[in-house]
Amino acid sequence: MDFAPYQDTAPEHERALSPPPRRSSSRSPIAKSPQLNRSSPDPFSTSALPPPSHFGSSATGFGGADVEGGRLNVNLFETSLPIRLDYEAMLAYLLLPPAGGVILLVMEHKSDYVRFHAWQSSLVFAVVFIIHLIFSFSKVISWLLFVVDIFLIGFLSLHAYRDADTLDRFEVPFFGRLASSFVDDE
């Protein structure tokens, strides 16, 4: 039975097989426990374990690389930078938008979630910056836009932080769909 026709080899060939049962001369119905190796003074020592190469290479099993590399497992919560996913998605909005989004687009290659928020931050706050330039002649409108900026930064960074557990994307009406299409096309 082949439940995954896209596999090039059957999973039975890559699966680790159980060792064959031991044939002993006495056919006793009582099972005996294996002998412990008492040569090591530390009972929690790992010296009795076989090396990882004994179990096969990670490239054929469920290792951990990207799909383009030909490996099976993709960690959705892994990022290129040594920062947690939720913090990195928040940085797209908190790190001087839209410049922070552009910096994350350049540096982050593994996480689509972070790249989505970086694209959305770059697009939204680039338009907000242009609106600031247009209405820079009025102090009142500039201050109102500044308050809206602070609210947007807080609101979007909070959603990026909260939704990181489920990888849900909070999309700003026009720019969110555009950011999703950019990430999906990459």
mmCIF file of C-alpha atoms in Angstrom:
data_model
loop_
_atom_site.group_PDB
_atom_site.id
_atom_site.type_symbol
_atom_site.label_atom_id
_atom_site.label_comp_id
_atom_site.label_asym_id
_atom_site.label_seq_id
_atom_site.Cartn_x
_atom_site.Cartn_y
_atom_site.Cartn_z
ATOM 1 C CA MET A 1 0.000 0.000 0.000
ATOM 2 C CA ASP A 2 1.428 3.315 -1.059
ATOM 3 C CA PHE A 3 -0.305 6.193 0.724
ATOM 4 C CA ALA A 4 2.185 8.787 -0.460
ATOM 5 C CA PRO A 5 2.732 8.406 -4.205
ATOM 6 C CA TYR A 6 5.084 11.389 -4.302
ATOM 7 C CA GLN A 7 7.783 9.492 -2.416
ATOM 8 C CA ASP A 8 10.558 8.137 -4.578
ATOM 9 C CA THR A 9 11.140 5.100 -2.358
ATOM 10 C CA ALA A 10 8.842 3.080 -0.189
ATOM 11 C CA PRO A 11 9.079 3.914 3.529
ATOM 12 C CA GLU A 12 9.782 0.257 4.355
ATOM 13 C CA HIS A 13 13.283 0.614 2.904
ATOM 14 C CA GLU A 14 14.204 3.544 5.139
ATOM 15 C CA ARG A 15 12.535 2.419 8.342
ATOM 16 C CA ALA A 16 14.758 1.048 11.094
ATOM 17 C CA LEU A 17 14.007 -2.630 11.505
ATOM 18 C CA SER A 18 13.659 -4.405 14.822
ATOM 19 C CA PRO A 19 16.464 -6.801 15.689
ATOM 20 C CA PRO A 20 15.672 -10.452 15.058
ATOM 21 C CA PRO A 21 14.683 -12.485 18.130
ATOM 22 C CA ARG A 22 17.529 -14.261 19.873
ATOM 23 C CA ARG A 23 17.617 -17.997 19.453
ATOM 24 C CA SER A 24 18.670 -19.624 22.670
ATOM 25 C CA SER A 25 19.152 -23.304 23.332
ATOM 26 C CA SER A 26 16.781 -23.306 26.286
ATOM 27 C CA ARG A 27 13.151 -22.597 25.414
ATOM 28 C CA SER A 28 12.167 -21.219 28.785
ATOM 29 C CA PRO A 29 8.813 -19.410 28.963
ATOM 30 C CA ILE A 30 10.298 -16.991 31.489
ATOM 31 C CA ALA A 31 11.710 -13.883 29.838
ATOM 32 C CA LYS A 32 15.057 -12.689 31.104
ATOM 33 C CA SER A 33 16.034 -9.045 31.351
ATOM 34 C CA PRO A 34 19.174 -7.927 29.528
ATOM 35 C CA GLN A 35 22.423 -7.810 31.442
ATOM 36 C CA LEU A 36 23.506 -4.360 32.629
ATOM 37 C CA ASN A 37 26.978 -3.124 31.846
ATOM 38 C CA ARG A 38 28.456 -2.326 35.274
ATOM 39 C CA SER A 39 31.854 -1.218 33.952
ATOM 40 C CA SER A 40 30.807 2.432 33.981
ATOM 41 C CA PRO A 41 30.453 4.012 37.453
ATOM 42 C CA ASP A 42 27.886 6.519 36.159
ATOM 43 C CA PRO A 43 24.496 4.814 35.653
ATOM 44 C CA PHE A 44 23.345 7.676 33.403
ATOM 45 C CA SER A 45 26.309 7.446 31.082
ATOM 46 C CA THR A 46 25.544 7.423 27.339
ATOM 47 C CA SER A 47 28.612 5.375 26.436
ATOM 48 C CA ALA A 48 26.472 2.251 25.937
ATOM 49 C CA LEU A 49 24.363 3.986 23.289
ATOM 50 C CA PRO A 50 25.243 3.535 19.617
ATOM 51 C CA PRO A 51 26.438 6.592 17.681
ATOM 52 C CA PRO A 52 23.831 8.585 15.713
ATOM 53 C CA SER A 53 25.258 7.313 12.437
ATOM 54 C CA HIS A 54 24.061 3.844 13.461
ATOM 55 C CA PHE A 55 20.477 4.927 12.870
ATOM 56 C CA GLY A 56 21.066 6.370 9.406
ATOM 57 C CA SER A 57 21.685 9.855 8.106
ATOM 58 C CA SER A 58 19.219 12.638 8.776
ATOM 59 C CA ALA A 59 18.974 13.442 5.073
ATOM 60 C CA THR A 60 16.994 10.271 4.427
ATOM 61 C CA GLY A 61 14.892 10.418 7.553
ATOM 62 C CA PHE A 62 13.071 13.241 9.176
ATOM 63 C CA GLY A 63 16.082 15.528 9.427
ATOM 64 C CA GLY A 64 15.531 19.202 9.378
ATOM 65 C CA ALA A 65 16.087 21.334 6.345
ATOM 66 C CA ASP A 66 14.000 23.063 3.792
ATOM 67 C CA VAL A 67 11.840 21.324 1.230
ATOM 68 C CA GLU A 68 13.902 22.682 -1.652
ATOM 69 C CA GLY A 69 16.916 20.858 -0.237
ATOM 70 C CA GLY A 70 15.076 17.570 -0.657
ATOM 71 C CA ARG A 71 14.530 16.887 3.022
ATOM 72 C CA LEU A 72 11.174 16.127 4.488
ATOM 73 C CA ASN A 73 10.814 18.098 7.707
ATOM 74 C CA VAL A 74 10.384 21.875 7.764
ATOM 75 C CA ASN A 75 10.350 23.594 11.134
ATOM 76 C CA LEU A 76 7.794 26.385 10.789
ATOM 77 C CA PHE A 77 9.020 28.110 13.932
ATOM 78 C CA GLU A 78 12.692 28.283 12.912
ATOM 79 C CA THR A 79 14.204 31.638 11.978
ATOM 80 C CA SER A 80 17.472 32.721 10.386
ATOM 81 C CA LEU A 81 18.296 35.045 13.249
ATOM 82 C CA PRO A 82 18.890 33.799 16.816
ATOM 83 C CA ILE A 83 15.657 35.441 18.015
ATOM 84 C CA ARG A 84 12.338 33.829 18.870
ATOM 85 C CA LEU A 85 9.738 33.908 16.101
ATOM 86 C CA ASP A 86 7.251 36.096 17.988
ATOM 87 C CA TYR A 87 9.889 38.664 18.943
ATOM 88 C CA GLU A 88 11.241 38.767 15.412
ATOM 89 C CA ALA A 89 7.768 39.328 13.950
ATOM 90 C CA MET A 90 7.231 42.170 16.434
ATOM 91 C CA LEU A 91 10.529 43.735 15.411
ATOM 92 C CA ALA A 92 9.150 44.206 11.905
ATOM 93 C CA TYR A 93 6.864 46.875 13.380
ATOM 94 C CA LEU A 94 8.940 48.141 16.313
ATOM 95 C CA LEU A 95 12.309 48.562 14.593
ATOM 96 C CA LEU A 96 11.836 51.971 12.953
ATOM 97 C CA PRO A 97 9.166 51.117 10.401
ATOM 98 C CA PRO A 98 9.449 50.806 7.380
ATOM 99 C CA ALA A 99 13.247 50.399 7.715
ATOM 100 C CA GLY A 100 12.909 47.549 10.227
ATOM 101 C CA GLY A 101 10.762 45.572 7.816
ATOM 102 C CA VAL A 102 13.297 46.021 5.044
ATOM 103 C CA ILE A 103 16.144 44.937 7.337
ATOM 104 C CA LEU A 104 14.221 41.797 8.292
ATOM 105 C CA LEU A 105 13.447 41.075 4.632
ATOM 106 C CA VAL A 106 17.157 41.131 3.902
ATOM 107 C CA MET A 107 18.221 39.074 6.930
ATOM 108 C CA GLU A 108 15.358 36.575 7.391
ATOM 109 C CA HIS A 109 15.152 33.714 4.901
ATOM 110 C CA LYS A 110 13.548 30.801 6.765
ATOM 111 C CA SER A 111 10.330 32.057 8.333
ATOM 112 C CA ASP A 112 7.424 32.990 6.080
ATOM 113 C CA TYR A 113 5.585 34.340 9.113
ATOM 114 C CA VAL A 114 8.309 36.882 9.857
ATOM 115 C CA ARG A 115 8.702 37.731 6.166
ATOM 116 C CA PHE A 116 4.957 38.377 5.884
ATOM 117 C CA HIS A 117 5.063 40.840 8.781
ATOM 118 C CA ALA A 118 8.201 42.454 7.371
ATOM 119 C CA TRP A 119 6.495 42.942 3.996
ATOM 120 C CA GLN A 120 3.324 44.251 5.582
ATOM 121 C CA SER A 121 5.255 46.644 7.827
ATOM 122 C CA SER A 122 7.298 47.931 4.908
ATOM 123 C CA LEU A 123 4.259 48.497 2.709
ATOM 124 C CA VAL A 124 1.977 50.057 5.343
ATOM 125 C CA PHE A 125 4.527 52.381 6.862
ATOM 126 C CA ALA A 126 5.987 53.444 3.499
ATOM 127 C CA VAL A 127 2.515 54.713 2.579
ATOM 128 C CA VAL A 128 2.136 56.304 6.022
ATOM 129 C CA PHE A 129 5.498 58.025 5.519
ATOM 130 C CA ILE A 130 4.334 59.442 2.174
ATOM 131 C CA ILE A 131 1.133 60.681 3.847
ATOM 132 C CA HIS A 132 3.300 62.360 6.503
ATOM 133 C CA LEU A 133 5.263 64.125 3.781
ATOM 134 C CA ILE A 134 2.088 65.320 2.064
ATOM 135 C CA PHE A 135 0.572 66.734 5.260
ATOM 136 C CA SER A 136 3.788 68.069 6.785
ATOM 137 C CA PHE A 137 2.605 71.674 6.345
ATOM 138 C CA SER A 138 0.039 71.300 9.171
ATOM 139 C CA LYS A 139 1.128 70.665 12.745
ATOM 140 C CA VAL A 140 -2.304 69.444 13.802
ATOM 141 C CA ILE A 141 -2.585 66.847 11.043
ATOM 142 C CA SER A 142 1.026 65.779 11.606
ATOM 143 C CA TRP A 143 0.359 65.147 15.304
ATOM 144 C CA LEU A 144 -2.833 63.245 14.535
ATOM 145 C CA LEU A 145 -0.948 61.092 12.038
ATOM 146 C CA PHE A 146 1.765 60.510 14.651
ATOM 147 C CA VAL A 147 -0.850 59.244 17.124
ATOM 148 C CA VAL A 148 -2.271 56.955 14.416
ATOM 149 C CA ASP A 149 1.280 55.710 13.709
ATOM 150 C CA ILE A 150 1.876 54.824 17.357
ATOM 151 C CA PHE A 151 -1.490 53.058 17.525
ATOM 152 C CA LEU A 152 -0.756 51.084 14.324
ATOM 153 C CA ILE A 153 2.693 50.070 15.544
ATOM 154 C CA GLY A 154 1.312 48.855 18.870
ATOM 155 C CA PHE A 155 -1.719 47.117 17.380
ATOM 156 C CA LEU A 156 0.171 45.304 14.612
ATOM 157 C CA SER A 157 3.098 44.288 16.815
ATOM 158 C CA LEU A 158 0.664 42.909 19.408
ATOM 159 C CA HIS A 159 -1.067 40.829 16.728
ATOM 160 C CA ALA A 160 2.290 39.615 15.388
ATOM 161 C CA TYR A 161 3.276 38.517 18.911
ATOM 162 C CA ARG A 162 -0.031 36.846 19.818
ATOM 163 C CA ASP A 163 -0.567 35.062 16.510
ATOM 164 C CA ALA A 164 2.931 33.550 16.409
ATOM 165 C CA ASP A 165 1.754 30.458 18.322
ATOM 166 C CA THR A 166 -0.696 29.509 15.569
ATOM 167 C CA LEU A 167 1.078 31.282 12.672
ATOM 168 C CA ASP A 168 -2.122 33.160 11.833
ATOM 169 C CA ARG A 169 -1.545 36.284 9.787
ATOM 170 C CA PHE A 170 -3.394 39.459 10.687
ATOM 171 C CA GLU A 171 -3.775 41.235 7.372
ATOM 172 C CA VAL A 172 -4.259 44.970 7.010
ATOM 173 C CA PRO A 173 -7.050 45.304 4.384
ATOM 174 C CA PHE A 174 -5.109 46.108 1.204
ATOM 175 C CA PHE A 175 -1.492 45.672 2.228
ATOM 176 C CA GLY A 176 -1.936 42.316 3.974
ATOM 177 C CA ARG A 177 -3.129 40.546 0.835
ATOM 178 C CA LEU A 178 -0.294 42.142 -1.115
ATOM 179 C CA ALA A 179 2.261 41.030 1.515
ATOM 180 C CA SER A 180 0.803 37.491 1.476
ATOM 181 C CA SER A 181 1.117 37.306 -2.284
ATOM 182 C CA PHE A 182 4.749 38.489 -2.089
ATOM 183 C CA VAL A 183 5.592 35.825 0.501
ATOM 184 C CA ASP A 184 3.717 33.093 -1.383
ATOM 185 C CA ASP A 185 5.504 33.950 -4.639
ATOM 186 C CA GLU A 186 8.991 33.730 -3.080
#
